[in-house]
Amino acid sequence: MNPSEARVALNTGLAILALVGLRLIAAAVTPITFDEAYYWMWSTHLAGGYYDHPPMVAVVIRLGTMIAGDTEFGVRLVSILLALPMSWAIYQAAAMLFGSRRVAASSAILLNITLMAAVGTMIVTPDAPLLVASSLLLFALAKVLHTGRGVWWLAVGAAAGCALLSKYTALFFGPAILLWLVAVPKLRHWLISPWLYLGGLVALVLFAPVILWNAGHHWVSFVKQMGRARIEDFRPVFIAELIPTQIAFATPLVWMLGAMGLYAIYRRRAGTLPARTLVNTMFWVIVAYFVWHSLHARVEANWFAPVYPAFVIAAAVAAHLVDWEPRRQRLVDFCRRWAAPGGVLMFVLLVVQADTGVLSGYRRDATVRSVGIGWRETAGAIEAARARTGATCVLASDYGTTGWLAFHLPKGTCVAQRNQRIRWVNMPEPDAAQLAGPLLYVREVWPGEAPLKDMFARVEKVGEVERRRGPLVIETYALHLLEGPKGEVFDRTPPPELQ
């Protein structure tokens, strides 16, 4: 590496460290989301699988809380730090695929300024480790191409296995890799090489705990996730959401560069056939599935996380390797100059809005229900009611409220979701003494009769508590004291997947 290249690498590293530092600050001040609280509960009882997802998100949270405790910062710490190997992998992959340190540097920085990566690694969901594993997978595939050494297929298998441990979407990497090998003549020899299949074996061994867990639980997680979009449910209205949400998650200027880069790669205006094909297959295979999925059901914006490593490399190619006509070149120059500050500004404004609501004049917005602003105070009021009534366990009717209650109530407090018991199959249930005493039932205020009146001899409303963000009342929770269960406290109805 010559001095100029070393300077580019150093500046890139410093920029990424600064972005990671910004996320660490935001993580410390932003209340935990209900999904994070749910996954945090998983992390207290690690297992080979869970009702919703494979176990990697729980492992990431567990590592963070071992370092920084059961706090918002602890839950998010390792996920944010994983942006460092993610960035290194993208830098190296882009440099090998397109032979340019400028493309490499831009790829790493552009990935980090997308909301997909900035928010996606700060708010810990299965998409966070999946994004990191997808970047490492692209790096390992670039190594196979760059070195021609079969041993790198073992690294491909390891990265693919980690991706599968993160989210089932990673299954699409298999067809993407096979399409790449078939489409590039000089790579077809790998199809008869034992190294390719040894790499597949590594991925299978890593994924084996998830398979074994599902085998012991009626394959519920596989059925749940792989049966989301049924072909008989044709509702194409959802496809209209795809592009706007991805423009937001990529940030508009990065999205523009990425779209131009994919077009340039399609027109063969930059890169070799193997490099272009790898970017295309790693992007379009998963995108094609989600376009199909959106014809039948809603596709959440964060589900596109595994295509972002390839997408930002395409964006960097558009920014540095393609000769555009003057009008488009001006657009590219504008995007290249302002993408980073624009992405940082969007991230900061989003955090400020989620934490305060000030930017919308304290009106309700998309963040208000998922980010647990106000929950610390709400949990304090619920704990006071529990202590006053002598309740031995706190029950909730949904996993989000259960997660928030467990995270914010005093450690050791009995907290359980009364229904959907499949979600908690890896956790020990409350003992008989805890369920025999008075129970405090927490749920959002609904019109109508008192809840569970046919299931308990006594159902008494003992108060209401509000969750607020500034002057905005986000939710109001009714507190009911339950005594004298007429049967089992928990509703053990099987989930729809098993009915």
Coordinates of C-alpha atoms in Angstrom, one line a residue:
M1 CA 0.0 0.0 0.0
N2 CA 1.6 3.3 -1.1
P3 CA 1.4 6.5 1.1
S4 CA -1.6 7.8 -0.8
E5 CA -3.6 4.6 -0.3
A6 CA -2.5 4.4 3.4
R7 CA -3.8 8.0 3.9
V8 CA -7.2 7.1 2.3
A9 CA -7.5 4.0 4.5
L10 CA -6.5 6.0 7.6
N11 CA -9.0 8.8 6.9
T12 CA -11.7 6.2 6.2
G13 CA -11.0 4.5 9.5
L14 CA -11.2 7.7 11.4
A15 CA -14.5 8.7 9.8
I16 CA -16.0 5.4 10.7
L17 CA -14.7 5.6 14.2
A18 CA -16.4 9.0 14.5
L19 CA -19.7 7.6 13.2
V20 CA -19.5 4.6 15.6
G21 CA -18.8 7.1 18.4
L22 CA -21.9 9.1 17.5
R23 CA -24.0 5.9 17.6
L24 CA -22.6 5.0 21.0
I25 CA -23.7 8.3 22.4
A26 CA -27.2 8.0 20.8
A27 CA -27.5 4.5 22.2
A28 CA -26.8 5.7 25.7
V29 CA -29.6 8.3 25.6
T30 CA -32.3 6.6 23.5
P31 CA -34.8 4.5 25.4
I32 CA -34.9 0.8 24.5
T33 CA -37.5 -0.3 21.9
F34 CA -40.0 -3.0 22.6
D35 CA -38.3 -5.4 20.2
E36 CA -34.9 -4.8 21.9
A37 CA -36.5 -5.5 25.3
Y38 CA -38.0 -8.7 23.9
Y39 CA -34.7 -9.8 22.5
W40 CA -33.0 -8.8 25.7
M41 CA -35.2 -11.3 27.5
W42 CA -34.1 -13.9 25.0
S43 CA -30.5 -13.1 25.9
T44 CA -31.0 -14.0 29.5
H45 CA -31.8 -17.6 28.4
L46 CA -29.7 -18.5 25.4
A47 CA -31.0 -21.3 23.2
G48 CA -30.6 -22.7 19.7
G49 CA -33.6 -20.9 18.4
Y50 CA -36.7 -18.8 19.3
Y51 CA -40.2 -18.5 18.0
D52 CA -39.4 -15.5 15.8
H53 CA -35.8 -15.8 14.7
P54 CA -32.5 -17.6 15.1
P55 CA -30.4 -16.8 18.2
M56 CA -27.6 -14.4 17.0
V57 CA -29.4 -11.3 18.1
A58 CA -29.7 -12.7 21.6
V59 CA -25.9 -13.6 21.6
V60 CA -25.0 -10.1 20.5
I61 CA -27.1 -8.6 23.3
R62 CA -25.7 -11.0 25.9
L63 CA -22.1 -10.1 25.1
G64 CA -23.0 -6.4 25.4
T65 CA -24.7 -6.8 28.8
M66 CA -21.9 -8.8 30.1
I67 CA -19.7 -5.8 29.5
A68 CA -22.0 -2.8 30.3
G69 CA -24.8 -4.3 32.3
D70 CA -28.6 -4.6 31.7
T71 CA -28.9 -1.0 30.3
E72 CA -29.8 0.5 27.0
F73 CA -26.1 1.0 26.3
G74 CA -25.2 -2.6 27.3
V75 CA -27.9 -4.0 25.1
R76 CA -26.6 -2.1 22.1
L77 CA -22.9 -2.0 22.7
V78 CA -21.6 -5.0 20.7
S79 CA -24.1 -4.5 17.9
I80 CA -22.7 -1.0 17.3
L81 CA -19.0 -2.1 17.6
L82 CA -19.7 -4.8 15.0
A83 CA -19.8 -1.9 12.5
L84 CA -16.0 -1.9 12.6
P85 CA -15.5 -5.4 11.1
M86 CA -18.4 -4.8 8.8
S87 CA -16.8 -1.6 7.5
W88 CA -13.4 -3.4 7.1
A89 CA -15.0 -6.2 5.2
I90 CA -16.8 -3.8 2.8
Y91 CA -13.6 -1.8 2.3
Q92 CA -11.6 -4.9 1.4
A93 CA -14.3 -6.4 -0.8
A94 CA -14.8 -3.3 -2.9
A95 CA -11.0 -2.9 -3.3
M96 CA -10.6 -6.4 -4.5
L97 CA -13.7 -6.4 -6.8
F98 CA -13.1 -3.0 -8.5
G99 CA -9.4 -2.3 -7.9
S100 CA -9.8 1.1 -6.4
R101 CA -9.1 2.4 -2.9
R102 CA -11.5 5.3 -3.6
V103 CA -14.3 2.9 -4.3
A104 CA -13.3 1.0 -1.2
A105 CA -13.3 4.0 1.0
S106 CA -16.6 5.3 -0.3
S107 CA -18.3 2.0 0.0
A108 CA -17.4 1.7 3.7
I109 CA -18.5 5.3 4.5
L110 CA -21.6 5.2 2.4
L111 CA -22.7 2.0 4.2
N112 CA -22.2 3.6 7.6
I113 CA -24.2 6.7 6.8
T114 CA -27.3 4.9 5.6
L115 CA -30.0 4.7 8.2
M116 CA -30.1 0.9 7.5
A117 CA -26.6 0.7 9.1
A118 CA -26.6 3.7 11.5
V119 CA -30.0 3.0 13.1
G120 CA -29.9 -0.7 12.2
T121 CA -26.8 -1.3 14.3
M122 CA -27.8 1.0 17.1
I123 CA -31.3 -0.5 17.5
V124 CA -30.5 -4.1 18.0
T125 CA -32.7 -6.5 15.9
P126 CA -31.7 -9.6 13.9
D127 CA -31.0 -7.3 10.9
A128 CA -27.9 -5.9 12.8
P129 CA -25.8 -9.1 12.9
L130 CA -27.3 -10.1 9.5
L131 CA -25.9 -6.9 7.9
V132 CA -22.5 -7.6 9.4
A133 CA -22.5 -11.2 8.3
S134 CA -23.6 -10.2 4.8
S135 CA -20.6 -7.8 4.6
L136 CA -18.2 -10.6 5.7
L137 CA -19.8 -12.9 3.2
L138 CA -19.2 -10.5 0.3
F139 CA -15.6 -10.1 1.5
A140 CA -15.0 -13.9 1.5
L141 CA -16.5 -14.3 -2.0
A142 CA -14.3 -11.5 -3.2
K143 CA -11.3 -13.3 -1.7
V144 CA -12.3 -16.5 -3.6
L145 CA -12.4 -14.5 -6.8
H146 CA -9.2 -12.5 -6.1
T147 CA -7.0 -15.3 -4.9
G148 CA -8.4 -18.3 -6.7
R149 CA -7.8 -20.4 -3.5
G150 CA -10.4 -22.9 -2.5
V151 CA -9.7 -22.6 1.2
W152 CA -11.6 -19.2 1.1
W153 CA -14.8 -21.2 0.6
L154 CA -14.5 -22.2 4.3
A155 CA -14.7 -18.5 5.1
V156 CA -17.7 -18.1 2.8
G157 CA -19.4 -21.0 4.7
A158 CA -18.6 -19.4 8.1
A159 CA -20.0 -16.0 7.0
A160 CA -23.1 -17.7 5.5
G161 CA -23.5 -19.7 8.7
C162 CA -23.4 -16.6 10.8
A163 CA -25.9 -14.9 8.5
L164 CA -28.2 -17.9 8.9
L165 CA -27.9 -17.7 12.7
S166 CA -29.0 -14.1 12.4
K167 CA -32.1 -14.3 10.1
Y168 CA -33.6 -16.8 7.7
T169 CA -33.4 -14.3 4.8
A170 CA -29.8 -15.5 4.5
L171 CA -31.0 -18.6 2.8
F172 CA -31.2 -16.6 -0.4
F173 CA -27.4 -16.2 -0.4
G174 CA -27.2 -19.9 -1.6
P175 CA -29.0 -19.3 -4.9
A176 CA -27.2 -16.0 -5.3
I177 CA -23.8 -17.7 -5.1
L178 CA -24.8 -20.5 -7.4
L179 CA -26.1 -18.0 -10.0
W180 CA -22.7 -16.2 -9.8
L181 CA -20.7 -19.3 -10.4
V182 CA -22.9 -20.4 -13.3
A183 CA -23.0 -17.0 -14.9
V184 CA -19.3 -16.5 -15.0
P185 CA -17.5 -19.1 -17.2
K186 CA -14.2 -18.9 -15.4
L187 CA -15.8 -19.7 -12.0
R188 CA -17.7 -22.8 -13.1
H189 CA -14.9 -25.1 -12.1
W190 CA -15.9 -24.4 -8.4
L191 CA -19.1 -26.3 -9.0
I192 CA -17.1 -29.5 -9.0
S193 CA -14.6 -28.5 -6.4
P194 CA -14.8 -30.1 -2.9
W195 CA -14.0 -26.7 -1.4
L196 CA -17.4 -25.3 -2.4
Y197 CA -19.2 -28.2 -0.6
L198 CA -16.9 -28.0 2.4
G199 CA -17.9 -24.4 2.7
G200 CA -21.6 -25.4 2.5
L201 CA -20.9 -28.0 5.3
V202 CA -19.4 -25.3 7.5
A203 CA -22.6 -23.2 7.1
L204 CA -24.8 -26.2 7.8
V205 CA -22.8 -27.1 11.0
L206 CA -23.2 -23.5 12.3
F207 CA -26.9 -23.5 11.5
A208 CA -27.5 -26.9 13.0
P209 CA -28.5 -25.6 16.5
V210 CA -31.4 -23.8 14.8
I211 CA -32.5 -26.9 12.9
L212 CA -32.3 -29.0 16.1
W213 CA -34.3 -26.4 18.1
N214 CA -37.0 -26.3 15.5
A215 CA -37.1 -30.1 15.3
G216 CA -37.9 -30.1 19.0
H217 CA -40.6 -27.4 18.7
H218 CA -42.7 -28.6 15.8
W219 CA -40.7 -26.5 13.3
V220 CA -42.6 -23.5 14.5
S221 CA -40.0 -20.8 13.7
F222 CA -39.5 -22.1 10.1
V223 CA -43.2 -22.3 9.5
K224 CA -43.8 -18.8 11.0
Q225 CA -41.2 -17.1 8.9
M226 CA -41.4 -19.0 5.7
G227 CA -45.2 -18.9 5.5
R228 CA -45.5 -15.1 5.8
A229 CA -46.6 -14.5 2.1
R230 CA -49.1 -17.0 0.8
I231 CA -49.6 -17.0 -2.9
E232 CA -53.4 -16.9 -2.6
D233 CA -53.2 -13.6 -0.8
F234 CA -52.7 -11.3 -3.8
R235 CA -52.5 -7.7 -2.6
P236 CA -50.2 -5.7 -4.8
V237 CA -50.9 -2.4 -2.9
F238 CA -47.9 -3.2 -0.7
I239 CA -45.4 -2.9 -3.6
A240 CA -46.0 0.8 -3.6
E241 CA -44.2 1.0 -0.2
L242 CA -40.9 -0.5 -1.3
I243 CA -39.2 2.3 -3.1
P244 CA -40.1 5.2 -0.7
T245 CA -39.1 3.2 2.4
Q246 CA -35.8 2.2 0.8
I247 CA -35.0 5.8 -0.3
A248 CA -35.5 6.8 3.4
F249 CA -33.4 3.9 4.8
A250 CA -30.6 4.3 2.3
T251 CA -30.9 8.1 2.6
P252 CA -31.9 9.9 -0.6
L253 CA -28.4 10.7 -1.9
V254 CA -26.9 7.3 -1.3
W255 CA -30.0 5.7 -2.9
M256 CA -29.5 7.9 -6.0
L257 CA -25.9 6.8 -6.2
G258 CA -26.8 3.2 -5.7
A259 CA -29.5 3.2 -8.4
M260 CA -27.1 4.9 -10.8
G261 CA -24.4 2.4 -9.9
L262 CA -26.6 -0.6 -10.5
Y263 CA -27.6 0.9 -13.9
A264 CA -23.9 1.4 -14.8
I265 CA -23.0 -2.2 -13.8
Y266 CA -26.0 -3.5 -15.8
R267 CA -24.6 -1.5 -18.8
R268 CA -21.1 -2.9 -18.2
R269 CA -19.6 0.5 -17.7
A270 CA -17.3 -0.5 -14.9
G271 CA -15.7 -3.6 -13.5
T272 CA -15.0 -7.1 -14.7
L273 CA -17.7 -9.6 -15.5
P274 CA -17.1 -11.6 -12.2
A275 CA -17.2 -8.4 -10.1
R276 CA -20.3 -7.1 -11.8
T277 CA -22.1 -10.4 -11.6
L278 CA -21.3 -10.8 -7.9
V279 CA -22.8 -7.4 -7.1
N280 CA -25.8 -8.2 -9.2
T281 CA -26.6 -11.6 -7.8
M282 CA -26.0 -10.5 -4.2
F283 CA -28.5 -7.6 -4.7
W284 CA -31.1 -8.8 -7.2
V285 CA -31.9 -12.3 -5.9
I286 CA -33.1 -11.0 -2.5
V287 CA -34.7 -8.0 -4.1
A288 CA -36.6 -10.2 -6.5
Y289 CA -38.0 -12.3 -3.6
F290 CA -39.1 -9.2 -1.7
V291 CA -40.8 -7.7 -4.8
W292 CA -42.7 -11.0 -5.1
H293 CA -43.5 -11.0 -1.3
S294 CA -44.8 -7.5 -1.6
L295 CA -47.5 -8.7 -4.0
H296 CA -49.0 -10.7 -1.1
A297 CA -48.0 -9.1 2.1
R298 CA -46.2 -6.0 3.6
V299 CA -42.4 -6.0 3.3
E300 CA -40.8 -4.1 6.2
A301 CA -38.0 -1.7 5.2
N302 CA -35.4 -3.3 7.4
W303 CA -35.7 -6.6 5.7
F304 CA -33.5 -5.4 2.8
A305 CA -30.5 -5.2 5.1
P306 CA -28.6 -8.1 3.4
V307 CA -28.5 -6.3 0.0
Y308 CA -26.9 -3.1 1.4
P309 CA -23.3 -4.3 1.2
A310 CA -23.6 -4.9 -2.6
F311 CA -25.8 -1.7 -3.0
V312 CA -23.2 0.6 -1.5
I313 CA -20.4 -0.8 -3.6
A314 CA -22.6 -0.1 -6.6
A315 CA -23.0 3.5 -5.3
A316 CA -19.3 3.9 -4.9
V317 CA -18.8 2.6 -8.4
A318 CA -21.2 5.3 -9.7
A319 CA -19.3 7.9 -7.7
H320 CA -15.8 7.1 -8.9
L321 CA -15.5 4.8 -11.8
V322 CA -18.2 5.7 -14.4
D323 CA -17.8 8.5 -16.9
W324 CA -21.1 10.2 -16.9
E325 CA -22.3 12.9 -19.3
P326 CA -22.1 16.4 -17.8
R327 CA -25.6 16.7 -16.4
R328 CA -25.5 13.4 -14.6
Q329 CA -21.9 14.0 -13.5
R330 CA -23.1 17.1 -11.7
L331 CA -25.7 15.0 -10.0
V332 CA -23.1 12.4 -9.0
D333 CA -20.8 15.1 -7.7
F334 CA -23.6 16.6 -5.6
C335 CA -24.5 13.3 -4.1
R336 CA -20.9 12.4 -3.4
R337 CA -20.3 15.7 -1.7
W338 CA -23.4 15.8 0.5
A339 CA -24.3 12.1 1.1
A340 CA -22.2 11.9 4.3
P341 CA -23.3 15.1 6.0
G342 CA -26.9 14.4 4.8
G343 CA -26.9 10.9 6.3
V344 CA -25.4 12.1 9.6
L345 CA -28.0 14.9 9.8
M346 CA -30.9 12.5 9.1
F347 CA -29.6 10.2 11.9
V348 CA -29.2 13.0 14.4
L349 CA -32.7 14.4 13.6
L350 CA -34.2 11.0 13.9
V351 CA -32.7 10.4 17.3
V352 CA -33.7 13.8 18.6
Q353 CA -37.3 13.2 17.3
A354 CA -37.5 9.8 18.8
D355 CA -36.2 10.9 22.2
T356 CA -38.1 14.2 22.5
G357 CA -40.8 14.6 19.8
V358 CA -39.9 18.3 19.5
L359 CA -39.5 18.2 15.7
S360 CA -43.1 17.3 15.2
G361 CA -44.4 19.7 17.9
Y362 CA -44.8 16.7 20.2
R363 CA -47.4 15.1 17.9
R364 CA -47.5 11.4 17.3
D365 CA -45.1 10.0 14.7
A366 CA -43.8 6.6 13.5
T367 CA -41.3 6.3 16.3
V368 CA -43.5 7.0 19.2
R369 CA -44.9 3.5 19.9
S370 CA -41.7 1.4 19.3
V371 CA -39.2 3.6 21.2
G372 CA -39.8 3.3 24.9
I373 CA -39.7 6.9 25.8
G374 CA -41.5 7.5 29.1
W375 CA -41.4 3.8 30.1
R376 CA -39.0 4.3 33.1
E377 CA -41.6 6.6 34.7
T378 CA -44.5 4.3 33.7
A379 CA -42.7 1.3 35.1
G380 CA -42.2 3.2 38.4
A381 CA -45.9 3.8 38.7
I382 CA -46.7 0.1 37.9
E383 CA -44.2 -1.1 40.5
A384 CA -45.8 1.2 43.1
A385 CA -49.2 -0.3 42.3
R386 CA -47.7 -3.8 42.5
A387 CA -46.2 -3.1 45.9
R388 CA -49.4 -1.5 47.2
T389 CA -51.6 -4.4 46.1
G390 CA -49.2 -7.2 47.1
A391 CA -49.2 -8.7 43.6
T392 CA -46.8 -11.6 43.2
C393 CA -46.5 -11.4 39.5
V394 CA -47.2 -8.8 36.7
L395 CA -48.9 -10.1 33.6
A396 CA -49.2 -8.5 30.1
S397 CA -51.1 -9.4 27.0
D398 CA -48.4 -8.7 24.4
Y399 CA -44.7 -9.4 24.0
G400 CA -43.7 -5.7 23.7
T401 CA -45.2 -4.7 27.0
T402 CA -43.8 -7.8 28.6
G403 CA -40.3 -6.9 27.5
W404 CA -40.6 -3.4 28.6
L405 CA -41.9 -4.4 32.0
A406 CA -39.2 -7.0 32.5
F407 CA -36.5 -4.5 31.5
H408 CA -37.7 -1.6 33.7
L409 CA -39.2 -3.2 36.8
P410 CA -36.8 -4.1 39.7
K411 CA -34.6 -7.1 38.9
G412 CA -36.2 -10.4 40.0
T413 CA -39.8 -9.1 39.6
C414 CA -42.0 -11.8 38.2
V415 CA -43.2 -10.7 34.7
A416 CA -44.9 -12.9 32.2
Q417 CA -47.1 -12.7 29.1
R418 CA -50.4 -14.5 29.8
N419 CA -50.8 -15.7 26.2
Q420 CA -48.6 -16.7 23.3
R421 CA -46.5 -18.9 25.5
I422 CA -44.5 -20.2 22.6
R423 CA -42.6 -17.0 22.7
W424 CA -41.2 -17.9 26.1
V425 CA -40.6 -21.6 25.7
N426 CA -36.9 -21.2 26.4
M427 CA -37.5 -19.4 29.7
P428 CA -38.5 -20.9 33.1
E429 CA -42.1 -20.2 33.9
P430 CA -43.2 -18.5 37.2
D431 CA -43.5 -20.9 40.0
A432 CA -46.9 -21.9 41.5
A433 CA -46.5 -19.6 44.5
Q434 CA -46.0 -16.6 42.2
L435 CA -49.1 -17.4 40.2
A436 CA -51.2 -18.3 43.2
G437 CA -51.1 -14.8 44.7
P438 CA -52.7 -11.7 43.5
L439 CA -51.7 -10.9 39.9
L440 CA -51.4 -7.4 38.4
Y441 CA -52.6 -7.4 34.8
V442 CA -51.3 -4.6 32.6
R443 CA -52.8 -3.7 29.3
E444 CA -53.7 -0.7 27.2
V445 CA -57.1 0.8 28.1
W446 CA -59.8 -0.7 25.9
P447 CA -63.5 0.1 25.9
G448 CA -65.8 -2.6 27.2
E449 CA -65.9 -5.0 30.1
A450 CA -63.1 -5.8 32.5
P451 CA -60.6 -8.2 31.1
L452 CA -60.5 -11.9 32.1
K453 CA -63.6 -11.6 34.3
D454 CA -64.7 -15.1 33.4
M455 CA -61.3 -16.6 34.3
F456 CA -60.8 -15.1 37.8
A457 CA -63.0 -14.9 40.8
R458 CA -62.1 -11.3 41.3
V459 CA -61.1 -8.7 38.7
E460 CA -60.6 -5.2 40.2
K461 CA -59.3 -2.2 38.4
V462 CA -56.8 -0.6 40.7
G463 CA -55.6 2.3 38.6
E464 CA -54.3 3.7 35.3
V465 CA -50.9 4.9 34.3
E466 CA -49.8 6.9 31.3
R467 CA -46.8 6.8 29.1
R468 CA -45.8 10.2 27.8
R469 CA -43.3 11.9 25.5
G470 CA -43.4 15.5 26.7
P471 CA -47.1 16.6 26.7
L472 CA -48.1 13.7 24.3
V473 CA -49.9 10.8 26.0
I474 CA -48.6 7.8 24.0
E475 CA -50.5 5.1 25.7
T476 CA -52.7 4.7 28.8
Y477 CA -52.4 1.4 30.7
A478 CA -55.2 -0.1 32.9
L479 CA -54.1 -2.0 35.9
H480 CA -56.3 -4.8 37.1
L481 CA -55.8 -7.0 40.2
L482 CA -56.6 -10.6 39.4
E483 CA -57.4 -13.2 42.2
G484 CA -58.8 -16.7 42.3
P485 CA -58.0 -18.2 38.9
K486 CA -60.8 -20.5 37.8
G487 CA -58.3 -22.6 35.7
E488 CA -54.8 -22.2 34.5
V489 CA -53.5 -18.7 34.6
F490 CA -51.8 -18.9 31.2
D491 CA -53.5 -19.2 27.9
R492 CA -51.7 -22.1 26.2
T493 CA -53.5 -22.0 22.9
P494 CA -51.0 -23.0 20.2
P495 CA -49.8 -20.3 17.8
P496 CA -51.6 -20.1 14.4
E497 CA -48.6 -21.9 12.8
L498 CA -49.3 -25.0 14.8
Q499 CA -53.1 -25.0 14.6

